[in-house]
Amino acid sequence: MKIIFLFTAFLPLAACASQPPLHLGNIHPGEVRILQFQVKDPEAKLFCRDLPVRYSSNGKLARAILIETYFSDLTPYTCQQKKGDRVLESYSLKVIAKEYEAEFLKVDMKKIKLNAKDQKRADAEQLILDKIYASSNNDFFFQLPFQEPMTSFKTSIYGKKRVYNNHKKGQHLGIDYRAAIGEKVPAANRGRVVLARDLFYTGWTVLIDHGLEVFTNYGHLSKTLISEGTIVEKGDIIGLSGNTGRTSGPHLHWGVKIQGQYVDGMSLVTETEQTFKNDK
Ligand SMILES: [Zn+2]
């Protein structure tokens, strides 16, 4: 009896010495997971694959959004809550390959290449976007799950590879919803409108910063209905669908960019529904 007691008493000590990471489940390239954790120290920082990841916290409970890039090389995904060099807790995700569908298009390559004027415009706009993406709010603006901006048929889903004349040219890293010109487009969640203007590729576009490097964008609009700087609530109408920019017809393009990577909006909706469902 005594021996058994001693054995169990020592067990937690042994576990402390080399605590295994908490396993958070699986993630596929292009997906999102939310890590909820107890903050072990007020100065604790979170690192994933050795890079800092910002999180939202009430001092005790914290939430961070973890993402796996579409271009993942499937290396193991581990995160550590650290104070200085000391690891307070660690977490792991299993990265599992995902084969995204391809669509084959035949096009005149001359039509794909931009002329000098268009290229100059597109480059200048990219610089503006890069600046915006680098200055996200330092906490989440939202306290509710994300919603899809439309419920209509998806004419193109996230991750579809685009093969032009049998050469893989890119991939569609957003979701296209069937929409006529002039349909109302609601914000997927609360956030600050950081851009509402006409862009070369996506035409009239609204970009919302939801905080901590979580952004959603709405492209090819016929009209924007809010101005830059406005805080919008989830469901607020931000514009009307259309066919502006480089598009073959009217639809809504919805993009989700987190920590500099385009991820699947459906994954963000599902994950935030899971995580935020028990909140008040
Ligand atoms: Zn699209």
PDB file of C-alpha atoms and ligand atoms in Angstrom:
ATOM      1  CA  MET A   1       0.000   0.000   0.000  1.00  0.00           C
ATOM      2  CA  LYS A   2       2.745   2.367   1.015  1.00  0.00           C
ATOM      3  CA  ILE A   3       4.731   1.630  -2.125  1.00  0.00           C
ATOM      4  CA  ILE A   4       1.778   2.393  -4.364  1.00  0.00           C
ATOM      5  CA  PHE A   5       1.210   5.694  -2.577  1.00  0.00           C
ATOM      6  CA  LEU A   6       4.812   6.752  -3.082  1.00  0.00           C
ATOM      7  CA  PHE A   7       4.661   5.815  -6.714  1.00  0.00           C
ATOM      8  CA  THR A   8       1.557   7.908  -7.433  1.00  0.00           C
ATOM      9  CA  ALA A   9       2.867  10.805  -5.386  1.00  0.00           C
ATOM     10  CA  PHE A  10       5.980  11.019  -7.515  1.00  0.00           C
ATOM     11  CA  LEU A  11       4.174  10.752 -10.778  1.00  0.00           C
ATOM     12  CA  PRO A  12       3.183  14.441 -11.117  1.00  0.00           C
ATOM     13  CA  LEU A  13       6.772  15.495 -10.397  1.00  0.00           C
ATOM     14  CA  ALA A  14       8.085  13.290 -13.156  1.00  0.00           C
ATOM     15  CA  ALA A  15       5.462  14.672 -15.505  1.00  0.00           C
ATOM     16  CA  CYS A  16       6.534  18.260 -14.746  1.00  0.00           C
ATOM     17  CA  ALA A  17      10.099  17.607 -15.773  1.00  0.00           C
ATOM     18  CA  SER A  18       9.198  16.845 -19.380  1.00  0.00           C
ATOM     19  CA  GLN A  19       5.587  17.785 -19.889  1.00  0.00           C
ATOM     20  CA  PRO A  20       4.276  16.521 -23.194  1.00  0.00           C
ATOM     21  CA  PRO A  21       2.539  19.059 -25.407  1.00  0.00           C
ATOM     22  CA  LEU A  22      -1.246  19.282 -25.209  1.00  0.00           C
ATOM     23  CA  HIS A  23      -2.562  17.828 -28.428  1.00  0.00           C
ATOM     24  CA  LEU A  24      -5.062  20.122 -30.148  1.00  0.00           C
ATOM     25  CA  GLY A  25      -6.149  17.812 -32.949  1.00  0.00           C
ATOM     26  CA  ASN A  26      -5.553  18.035 -36.659  1.00  0.00           C
ATOM     27  CA  ILE A  27      -5.156  20.887 -39.123  1.00  0.00           C
ATOM     28  CA  HIS A  28      -5.061  20.876 -42.925  1.00  0.00           C
ATOM     29  CA  PRO A  29      -3.276  23.405 -45.127  1.00  0.00           C
ATOM     30  CA  GLY A  30      -5.445  26.532 -45.435  1.00  0.00           C
ATOM     31  CA  GLU A  31      -7.274  25.952 -42.151  1.00  0.00           C
ATOM     32  CA  VAL A  32      -7.708  27.759 -38.858  1.00  0.00           C
ATOM     33  CA  ARG A  33      -7.675  26.470 -35.269  1.00  0.00           C
ATOM     34  CA  ILE A  34      -8.349  28.438 -32.123  1.00  0.00           C
ATOM     35  CA  LEU A  35      -6.048  27.784 -29.214  1.00  0.00           C
ATOM     36  CA  GLN A  36      -7.568  28.529 -25.810  1.00  0.00           C
ATOM     37  CA  PHE A  37      -5.162  28.424 -22.929  1.00  0.00           C
ATOM     38  CA  GLN A  38      -4.604  29.524 -19.338  1.00  0.00           C
ATOM     39  CA  VAL A  39      -2.078  32.333 -19.143  1.00  0.00           C
ATOM     40  CA  LYS A  40       0.567  30.979 -16.765  1.00  0.00           C
ATOM     41  CA  ASP A  41       2.370  34.274 -16.287  1.00  0.00           C
ATOM     42  CA  PRO A  42       1.481  37.916 -17.043  1.00  0.00           C
ATOM     43  CA  GLU A  43       4.634  38.179 -19.149  1.00  0.00           C
ATOM     44  CA  ALA A  44       4.012  34.957 -21.054  1.00  0.00           C
ATOM     45  CA  LYS A  45       4.353  35.047 -24.819  1.00  0.00           C
ATOM     46  CA  LEU A  46       3.108  32.558 -27.378  1.00  0.00           C
ATOM     47  CA  PHE A  47       5.313  31.154 -30.120  1.00  0.00           C
ATOM     48  CA  CYS A  48       4.287  28.808 -32.911  1.00  0.00           C
ATOM     49  CA  ARG A  49       7.071  27.217 -34.949  1.00  0.00           C
ATOM     50  CA  ASP A  50       9.301  29.682 -33.071  1.00  0.00           C
ATOM     51  CA  LEU A  51       7.466  32.759 -34.389  1.00  0.00           C
ATOM     52  CA  PRO A  52       5.507  35.050 -32.031  1.00  0.00           C
ATOM     53  CA  VAL A  53       1.706  34.797 -32.252  1.00  0.00           C
ATOM     54  CA  ARG A  54      -0.402  37.515 -30.658  1.00  0.00           C
ATOM     55  CA  TYR A  55      -3.347  36.501 -28.511  1.00  0.00           C
ATOM     56  CA  SER A  56      -6.374  38.015 -26.813  1.00  0.00           C
ATOM     57  CA  SER A  57      -6.548  37.574 -23.057  1.00  0.00           C
ATOM     58  CA  ASN A  58      -8.531  38.666 -20.006  1.00  0.00           C
ATOM     59  CA  GLY A  59      -5.457  38.029 -17.890  1.00  0.00           C
ATOM     60  CA  LYS A  60      -6.337  34.383 -17.231  1.00  0.00           C
ATOM     61  CA  LEU A  61      -7.894  32.814 -20.289  1.00  0.00           C
ATOM     62  CA  ALA A  62      -6.406  33.519 -23.695  1.00  0.00           C
ATOM     63  CA  ARG A  63      -7.370  32.846 -27.286  1.00  0.00           C
ATOM     64  CA  ALA A  64      -5.082  32.760 -30.271  1.00  0.00           C
ATOM     65  CA  ILE A  65      -5.922  31.938 -33.858  1.00  0.00           C
ATOM     66  CA  LEU A  66      -3.533  29.420 -35.353  1.00  0.00           C
ATOM     67  CA  ILE A  67      -3.321  29.011 -39.097  1.00  0.00           C
ATOM     68  CA  GLU A  68      -1.655  26.606 -41.471  1.00  0.00           C
ATOM     69  CA  THR A  69      -0.656  28.053 -44.807  1.00  0.00           C
ATOM     70  CA  TYR A  70      -2.092  26.675 -48.037  1.00  0.00           C
ATOM     71  CA  PHE A  71       1.533  26.199 -49.077  1.00  0.00           C
ATOM     72  CA  SER A  72       2.302  24.017 -46.042  1.00  0.00           C
ATOM     73  CA  ASP A  73       5.229  21.610 -46.206  1.00  0.00           C
ATOM     74  CA  LEU A  74       3.468  19.575 -43.466  1.00  0.00           C
ATOM     75  CA  THR A  75       6.188  20.090 -40.868  1.00  0.00           C
ATOM     76  CA  PRO A  76       4.929  19.452 -37.308  1.00  0.00           C
ATOM     77  CA  TYR A  77       3.046  22.338 -35.753  1.00  0.00           C
ATOM     78  CA  THR A  78       3.987  23.100 -32.190  1.00  0.00           C
ATOM     79  CA  CYS A  79       3.399  26.163 -30.051  1.00  0.00           C
ATOM     80  CA  GLN A  80       4.879  27.150 -26.743  1.00  0.00           C
ATOM     81  CA  GLN A  81       3.762  29.525 -24.030  1.00  0.00           C
ATOM     82  CA  LYS A  82       7.020  30.952 -22.763  1.00  0.00           C
ATOM     83  CA  LYS A  83       8.375  33.387 -20.223  1.00  0.00           C
ATOM     84  CA  GLY A  84      11.818  34.311 -21.479  1.00  0.00           C
ATOM     85  CA  ASP A  85      13.438  30.994 -22.330  1.00  0.00           C
ATOM     86  CA  ARG A  86      11.283  29.004 -19.935  1.00  0.00           C
ATOM     87  CA  VAL A  87       8.515  26.929 -21.508  1.00  0.00           C
ATOM     88  CA  LEU A  88       5.356  27.151 -19.391  1.00  0.00           C
ATOM     89  CA  GLU A  89       3.143  24.985 -21.572  1.00  0.00           C
ATOM     90  CA  SER A  90       3.285  23.567 -25.071  1.00  0.00           C
ATOM     91  CA  TYR A  91       0.708  22.561 -27.676  1.00  0.00           C
ATOM     92  CA  SER A  92       0.779  20.507 -30.827  1.00  0.00           C
ATOM     93  CA  LEU A  93      -1.315  20.054 -33.933  1.00  0.00           C
ATOM     94  CA  LYS A  94      -1.047  17.249 -36.440  1.00  0.00           C
ATOM     95  CA  VAL A  95      -0.752  18.636 -39.977  1.00  0.00           C
ATOM     96  CA  ILE A  96      -2.517  16.460 -42.520  1.00  0.00           C
ATOM     97  CA  ALA A  97      -2.199  16.878 -46.282  1.00  0.00           C
ATOM     98  CA  LYS A  98      -5.234  17.947 -48.274  1.00  0.00           C
ATOM     99  CA  GLU A  99      -5.664  17.613 -52.007  1.00  0.00           C
ATOM    100  CA  TYR A 100      -7.453  20.621 -53.396  1.00  0.00           C
ATOM    101  CA  GLU A 101      -9.393  20.306 -56.634  1.00  0.00           C
ATOM    102  CA  ALA A 102      -8.113  21.796 -59.858  1.00  0.00           C
ATOM    103  CA  GLU A 103     -10.021  23.604 -62.564  1.00  0.00           C
ATOM    104  CA  PHE A 104      -8.677  23.668 -66.095  1.00  0.00           C
ATOM    105  CA  LEU A 105      -9.027  26.841 -68.118  1.00  0.00           C
ATOM    106  CA  LYS A 106      -8.026  27.610 -71.659  1.00  0.00           C
ATOM    107  CA  VAL A 107      -7.042  31.232 -72.105  1.00  0.00           C
ATOM    108  CA  ASP A 108      -5.132  33.528 -74.367  1.00  0.00           C
ATOM    109  CA  MET A 109      -1.919  34.114 -72.343  1.00  0.00           C
ATOM    110  CA  LYS A 110      -1.677  37.622 -73.791  1.00  0.00           C
ATOM    111  CA  LYS A 111      -4.832  38.468 -71.883  1.00  0.00           C
ATOM    112  CA  ILE A 112      -3.333  37.309 -68.593  1.00  0.00           C
ATOM    113  CA  LYS A 113      -0.235  39.466 -68.814  1.00  0.00           C
ATOM    114  CA  LEU A 114      -0.870  43.023 -67.660  1.00  0.00           C
ATOM    115  CA  ASN A 115       0.178  46.049 -69.670  1.00  0.00           C
ATOM    116  CA  ALA A 116       2.664  48.433 -68.038  1.00  0.00           C
ATOM    117  CA  LYS A 117       0.028  50.899 -66.868  1.00  0.00           C
ATOM    118  CA  ASP A 118      -2.146  48.245 -65.221  1.00  0.00           C
ATOM    119  CA  GLN A 119       0.893  46.588 -63.660  1.00  0.00           C
ATOM    120  CA  LYS A 120       1.968  49.912 -62.176  1.00  0.00           C
ATOM    121  CA  ARG A 121      -1.487  50.449 -60.714  1.00  0.00           C
ATOM    122  CA  ALA A 122      -1.682  46.911 -59.309  1.00  0.00           C
ATOM    123  CA  ASP A 123       1.789  47.269 -57.725  1.00  0.00           C
ATOM    124  CA  ALA A 124       0.911  50.616 -56.120  1.00  0.00           C
ATOM    125  CA  GLU A 125      -2.271  49.122 -54.654  1.00  0.00           C
ATOM    126  CA  GLN A 126      -0.357  46.149 -53.305  1.00  0.00           C
ATOM    127  CA  LEU A 127       1.882  48.539 -51.340  1.00  0.00           C
ATOM    128  CA  ILE A 128      -1.184  50.171 -49.772  1.00  0.00           C
ATOM    129  CA  LEU A 129      -2.587  46.750 -48.864  1.00  0.00           C
ATOM    130  CA  ASP A 130       0.720  45.583 -47.378  1.00  0.00           C
ATOM    131  CA  LYS A 131       0.763  48.629 -45.118  1.00  0.00           C
ATOM    132  CA  ILE A 132      -2.792  47.959 -43.947  1.00  0.00           C
ATOM    133  CA  TYR A 133      -2.061  44.279 -43.276  1.00  0.00           C
ATOM    134  CA  ALA A 134       0.939  45.292 -41.182  1.00  0.00           C
ATOM    135  CA  SER A 135      -1.053  47.556 -38.836  1.00  0.00           C
ATOM    136  CA  SER A 136      -3.844  45.413 -37.411  1.00  0.00           C
ATOM    137  CA  ASN A 137      -5.597  46.338 -34.167  1.00  0.00           C
ATOM    138  CA  ASN A 138      -3.928  44.830 -31.087  1.00  0.00           C
ATOM    139  CA  ASP A 139      -6.984  42.934 -29.836  1.00  0.00           C
ATOM    140  CA  PHE A 140      -9.944  41.205 -31.414  1.00  0.00           C
ATOM    141  CA  PHE A 141     -12.814  43.547 -32.300  1.00  0.00           C
ATOM    142  CA  PHE A 142     -15.280  40.651 -32.228  1.00  0.00           C
ATOM    143  CA  GLN A 143     -16.907  38.538 -29.546  1.00  0.00           C
ATOM    144  CA  LEU A 144     -19.216  36.496 -31.749  1.00  0.00           C
ATOM    145  CA  PRO A 145     -18.526  33.766 -34.314  1.00  0.00           C
ATOM    146  CA  PHE A 146     -17.876  34.718 -37.949  1.00  0.00           C
ATOM    147  CA  GLN A 147     -20.652  34.229 -40.496  1.00  0.00           C
ATOM    148  CA  GLU A 148     -20.519  33.724 -44.241  1.00  0.00           C
ATOM    149  CA  PRO A 149     -21.411  36.953 -46.062  1.00  0.00           C
ATOM    150  CA  MET A 150     -23.807  35.065 -48.335  1.00  0.00           C
ATOM    151  CA  THR A 151     -25.638  31.754 -48.316  1.00  0.00           C
ATOM    152  CA  SER A 152     -25.978  31.419 -52.092  1.00  0.00           C
ATOM    153  CA  PHE A 153     -24.274  28.719 -54.183  1.00  0.00           C
ATOM    154  CA  LYS A 154     -20.486  28.831 -54.077  1.00  0.00           C
ATOM    155  CA  THR A 155     -19.257  29.071 -57.631  1.00  0.00           C
ATOM    156  CA  SER A 156     -15.661  28.581 -56.483  1.00  0.00           C
ATOM    157  CA  ILE A 157     -14.460  27.284 -53.160  1.00  0.00           C
ATOM    158  CA  TYR A 158     -11.223  28.010 -51.315  1.00  0.00           C
ATOM    159  CA  GLY A 159      -8.060  26.418 -52.569  1.00  0.00           C
ATOM    160  CA  LYS A 160      -9.085  25.458 -56.072  1.00  0.00           C
ATOM    161  CA  LYS A 161      -6.013  25.210 -58.265  1.00  0.00           C
ATOM    162  CA  ARG A 162      -6.192  27.060 -61.535  1.00  0.00           C
ATOM    163  CA  VAL A 163      -4.507  25.447 -64.460  1.00  0.00           C
ATOM    164  CA  TYR A 164      -4.248  27.625 -67.554  1.00  0.00           C
ATOM    165  CA  ASN A 165      -3.457  25.774 -70.787  1.00  0.00           C
ATOM    166  CA  ASN A 166      -2.203  22.836 -68.690  1.00  0.00           C
ATOM    167  CA  HIS A 167       0.239  24.992 -66.680  1.00  0.00           C
ATOM    168  CA  LYS A 168      -0.622  25.486 -63.015  1.00  0.00           C
ATOM    169  CA  LYS A 169      -0.785  29.234 -62.698  1.00  0.00           C
ATOM    170  CA  GLY A 170      -2.243  29.775 -59.260  1.00  0.00           C
ATOM    171  CA  GLN A 171      -4.983  28.963 -56.854  1.00  0.00           C
ATOM    172  CA  HIS A 172      -8.182  30.628 -55.759  1.00  0.00           C
ATOM    173  CA  LEU A 173      -7.655  31.473 -52.106  1.00  0.00           C
ATOM    174  CA  GLY A 174     -11.129  32.837 -51.398  1.00  0.00           C
ATOM    175  CA  ILE A 175     -14.759  31.858 -51.806  1.00  0.00           C
ATOM    176  CA  ASP A 176     -16.963  33.047 -54.697  1.00  0.00           C
ATOM    177  CA  TYR A 177     -20.690  33.314 -54.045  1.00  0.00           C
ATOM    178  CA  ARG A 178     -23.293  33.508 -56.780  1.00  0.00           C
ATOM    179  CA  ALA A 179     -24.774  37.019 -56.637  1.00  0.00           C
ATOM    180  CA  ALA A 180     -26.512  39.360 -59.033  1.00  0.00           C
ATOM    181  CA  ILE A 181     -25.553  43.024 -59.231  1.00  0.00           C
ATOM    182  CA  GLY A 182     -26.918  44.960 -56.267  1.00  0.00           C
ATOM    183  CA  GLU A 183     -27.346  42.279 -53.591  1.00  0.00           C
ATOM    184  CA  LYS A 184     -26.648  43.338 -50.017  1.00  0.00           C
ATOM    185  CA  VAL A 185     -23.316  42.220 -48.587  1.00  0.00           C
ATOM    186  CA  PRO A 186     -23.074  42.021 -44.780  1.00  0.00           C
ATOM    187  CA  ALA A 187     -19.884  42.107 -42.691  1.00  0.00           C
ATOM    188  CA  ALA A 188     -18.813  38.635 -41.540  1.00  0.00           C
ATOM    189  CA  ASN A 189     -18.084  39.998 -38.072  1.00  0.00           C
ATOM    190  CA  ARG A 190     -17.384  43.141 -36.065  1.00  0.00           C
ATOM    191  CA  GLY A 191     -14.325  45.103 -37.111  1.00  0.00           C
ATOM    192  CA  ARG A 192     -12.898  48.309 -38.496  1.00  0.00           C
ATOM    193  CA  VAL A 193     -13.223  49.156 -42.183  1.00  0.00           C
ATOM    194  CA  VAL A 194      -9.631  49.789 -43.227  1.00  0.00           C
ATOM    195  CA  LEU A 195     -10.227  50.073 -46.960  1.00  0.00           C
ATOM    196  CA  ALA A 196     -13.236  50.890 -49.142  1.00  0.00           C
ATOM    197  CA  ARG A 197     -12.099  51.732 -52.661  1.00  0.00           C
ATOM    198  CA  ASP A 198     -11.751  50.615 -56.268  1.00  0.00           C
ATOM    199  CA  LEU A 199      -8.813  48.239 -56.821  1.00  0.00           C
ATOM    200  CA  PHE A 200      -7.453  46.902 -60.095  1.00  0.00           C
ATOM    201  CA  TYR A 201      -7.989  43.192 -59.426  1.00  0.00           C
ATOM    202  CA  THR A 202     -10.970  43.083 -57.076  1.00  0.00           C
ATOM    203  CA  GLY A 203     -12.781  46.261 -58.205  1.00  0.00           C
ATOM    204  CA  TRP A 204     -14.776  48.025 -55.510  1.00  0.00           C
ATOM    205  CA  THR A 205     -13.530  46.345 -52.382  1.00  0.00           C
ATOM    206  CA  VAL A 206     -14.158  46.530 -48.647  1.00  0.00           C
ATOM    207  CA  LEU A 207     -11.465  45.305 -46.285  1.00  0.00           C
ATOM    208  CA  ILE A 208     -12.240  44.834 -42.593  1.00  0.00           C
ATOM    209  CA  ASP A 209      -9.675  44.483 -39.804  1.00  0.00           C
ATOM    210  CA  HIS A 210     -11.071  42.216 -37.068  1.00  0.00           C
ATOM    211  CA  GLY A 211      -7.952  42.621 -34.923  1.00  0.00           C
ATOM    212  CA  LEU A 212      -4.826  40.544 -34.262  1.00  0.00           C
ATOM    213  CA  GLU A 213      -4.109  40.177 -37.977  1.00  0.00           C
ATOM    214  CA  VAL A 214      -7.531  38.771 -38.891  1.00  0.00           C
ATOM    215  CA  PHE A 215      -8.903  40.455 -42.031  1.00  0.00           C
ATOM    216  CA  THR A 216     -11.865  39.780 -44.343  1.00  0.00           C
ATOM    217  CA  ASN A 217     -12.322  41.296 -47.784  1.00  0.00           C
ATOM    218  CA  TYR A 218     -15.295  41.604 -50.111  1.00  0.00           C
ATOM    219  CA  GLY A 219     -14.547  42.091 -53.795  1.00  0.00           C
ATOM    220  CA  HIS A 220     -16.108  43.012 -57.154  1.00  0.00           C
ATOM    221  CA  LEU A 221     -18.780  45.161 -55.431  1.00  0.00           C
ATOM    222  CA  SER A 222     -20.940  47.506 -57.490  1.00  0.00           C
ATOM    223  CA  LYS A 223     -20.926  49.934 -54.594  1.00  0.00           C
ATOM    224  CA  THR A 224     -19.445  50.342 -51.111  1.00  0.00           C
ATOM    225  CA  LEU A 225     -21.769  51.662 -48.412  1.00  0.00           C
ATOM    226  CA  ILE A 226     -19.382  52.502 -45.587  1.00  0.00           C
ATOM    227  CA  SER A 227     -16.352  54.718 -45.251  1.00  0.00           C
ATOM    228  CA  GLU A 228     -12.835  53.841 -44.178  1.00  0.00           C
ATOM    229  CA  GLY A 229     -12.356  54.078 -40.399  1.00  0.00           C
ATOM    230  CA  THR A 230     -15.900  52.979 -39.519  1.00  0.00           C
ATOM    231  CA  ILE A 231     -16.436  50.253 -36.935  1.00  0.00           C
ATOM    232  CA  VAL A 232     -19.010  47.844 -38.360  1.00  0.00           C
ATOM    233  CA  GLU A 233     -21.021  45.276 -36.445  1.00  0.00           C
ATOM    234  CA  LYS A 234     -21.500  41.705 -37.609  1.00  0.00           C
ATOM    235  CA  GLY A 235     -24.220  41.728 -40.261  1.00  0.00           C
ATOM    236  CA  ASP A 236     -24.001  45.448 -41.097  1.00  0.00           C
ATOM    237  CA  ILE A 237     -24.428  46.009 -44.833  1.00  0.00           C
ATOM    238  CA  ILE A 238     -21.085  47.209 -46.169  1.00  0.00           C
ATOM    239  CA  GLY A 239     -21.773  47.225 -49.917  1.00  0.00           C
ATOM    240  CA  LEU A 240     -23.651  45.758 -52.857  1.00  0.00           C
ATOM    241  CA  SER A 241     -22.447  42.873 -55.018  1.00  0.00           C
ATOM    242  CA  GLY A 242     -21.311  43.543 -58.574  1.00  0.00           C
ATOM    243  CA  ASN A 243     -18.812  42.760 -61.307  1.00  0.00           C
ATOM    244  CA  THR A 244     -16.155  45.443 -60.949  1.00  0.00           C
ATOM    245  CA  GLY A 245     -12.444  44.683 -61.342  1.00  0.00           C
ATOM    246  CA  ARG A 246     -11.044  41.639 -63.151  1.00  0.00           C
ATOM    247  CA  THR A 247     -14.004  39.258 -63.243  1.00  0.00           C
ATOM    248  CA  SER A 248     -15.961  37.357 -65.836  1.00  0.00           C
ATOM    249  CA  GLY A 249     -19.345  38.108 -64.271  1.00  0.00           C
ATOM    250  CA  PRO A 250     -21.140  39.353 -61.170  1.00  0.00           C
ATOM    251  CA  HIS A 251     -20.393  37.473 -57.939  1.00  0.00           C
ATOM    252  CA  LEU A 252     -19.078  38.138 -54.459  1.00  0.00           C
ATOM    253  CA  HIS A 253     -15.484  37.232 -53.719  1.00  0.00           C
ATOM    254  CA  TRP A 254     -14.876  36.721 -49.980  1.00  0.00           C
ATOM    255  CA  GLY A 255     -11.302  36.489 -48.789  1.00  0.00           C
ATOM    256  CA  VAL A 256      -9.970  35.807 -45.281  1.00  0.00           C
ATOM    257  CA  LYS A 257      -6.384  36.741 -44.507  1.00  0.00           C
ATOM    258  CA  ILE A 258      -4.892  35.842 -41.135  1.00  0.00           C
ATOM    259  CA  GLN A 259      -1.295  36.507 -40.124  1.00  0.00           C
ATOM    260  CA  GLY A 260      -0.437  37.261 -43.723  1.00  0.00           C
ATOM    261  CA  GLN A 261      -1.939  34.082 -45.231  1.00  0.00           C
ATOM    262  CA  TYR A 262      -5.188  33.555 -47.087  1.00  0.00           C
ATOM    263  CA  VAL A 263      -7.118  30.820 -45.287  1.00  0.00           C
ATOM    264  CA  ASP A 264     -10.464  29.114 -45.810  1.00  0.00           C
ATOM    265  CA  GLY A 265     -13.291  31.323 -44.550  1.00  0.00           C
ATOM    266  CA  MET A 266     -15.392  28.218 -43.847  1.00  0.00           C
ATOM    267  CA  SER A 267     -12.762  27.036 -41.390  1.00  0.00           C
ATOM    268  CA  LEU A 268     -12.872  30.399 -39.578  1.00  0.00           C
ATOM    269  CA  VAL A 269     -16.686  30.221 -39.374  1.00  0.00           C
ATOM    270  CA  THR A 270     -16.666  26.654 -38.010  1.00  0.00           C
ATOM    271  CA  GLU A 271     -13.877  27.230 -35.516  1.00  0.00           C
ATOM    272  CA  THR A 272     -15.298  30.464 -34.103  1.00  0.00           C
ATOM    273  CA  GLU A 273     -18.773  28.871 -33.840  1.00  0.00           C
ATOM    274  CA  GLN A 274     -17.227  26.093 -31.724  1.00  0.00           C
ATOM    275  CA  THR A 275     -15.200  28.419 -29.546  1.00  0.00           C
ATOM    276  CA  PHE A 276     -17.615  31.290 -29.008  1.00  0.00           C
ATOM    277  CA  LYS A 277     -20.813  29.272 -28.590  1.00  0.00           C
ATOM    278  CA  ASN A 278     -20.518  29.151 -24.809  1.00  0.00           C
ATOM    279  CA  ASP A 279     -19.816  32.878 -24.435  1.00  0.00           C
ATOM    280  CA  LYS A 280     -22.594  35.103 -23.242  1.00  0.00           C
TER     281      LYS A 280
HETATM  282 ZN    ZN B   1     -12.964  34.852 -56.099  1.00  0.00          ZN
END
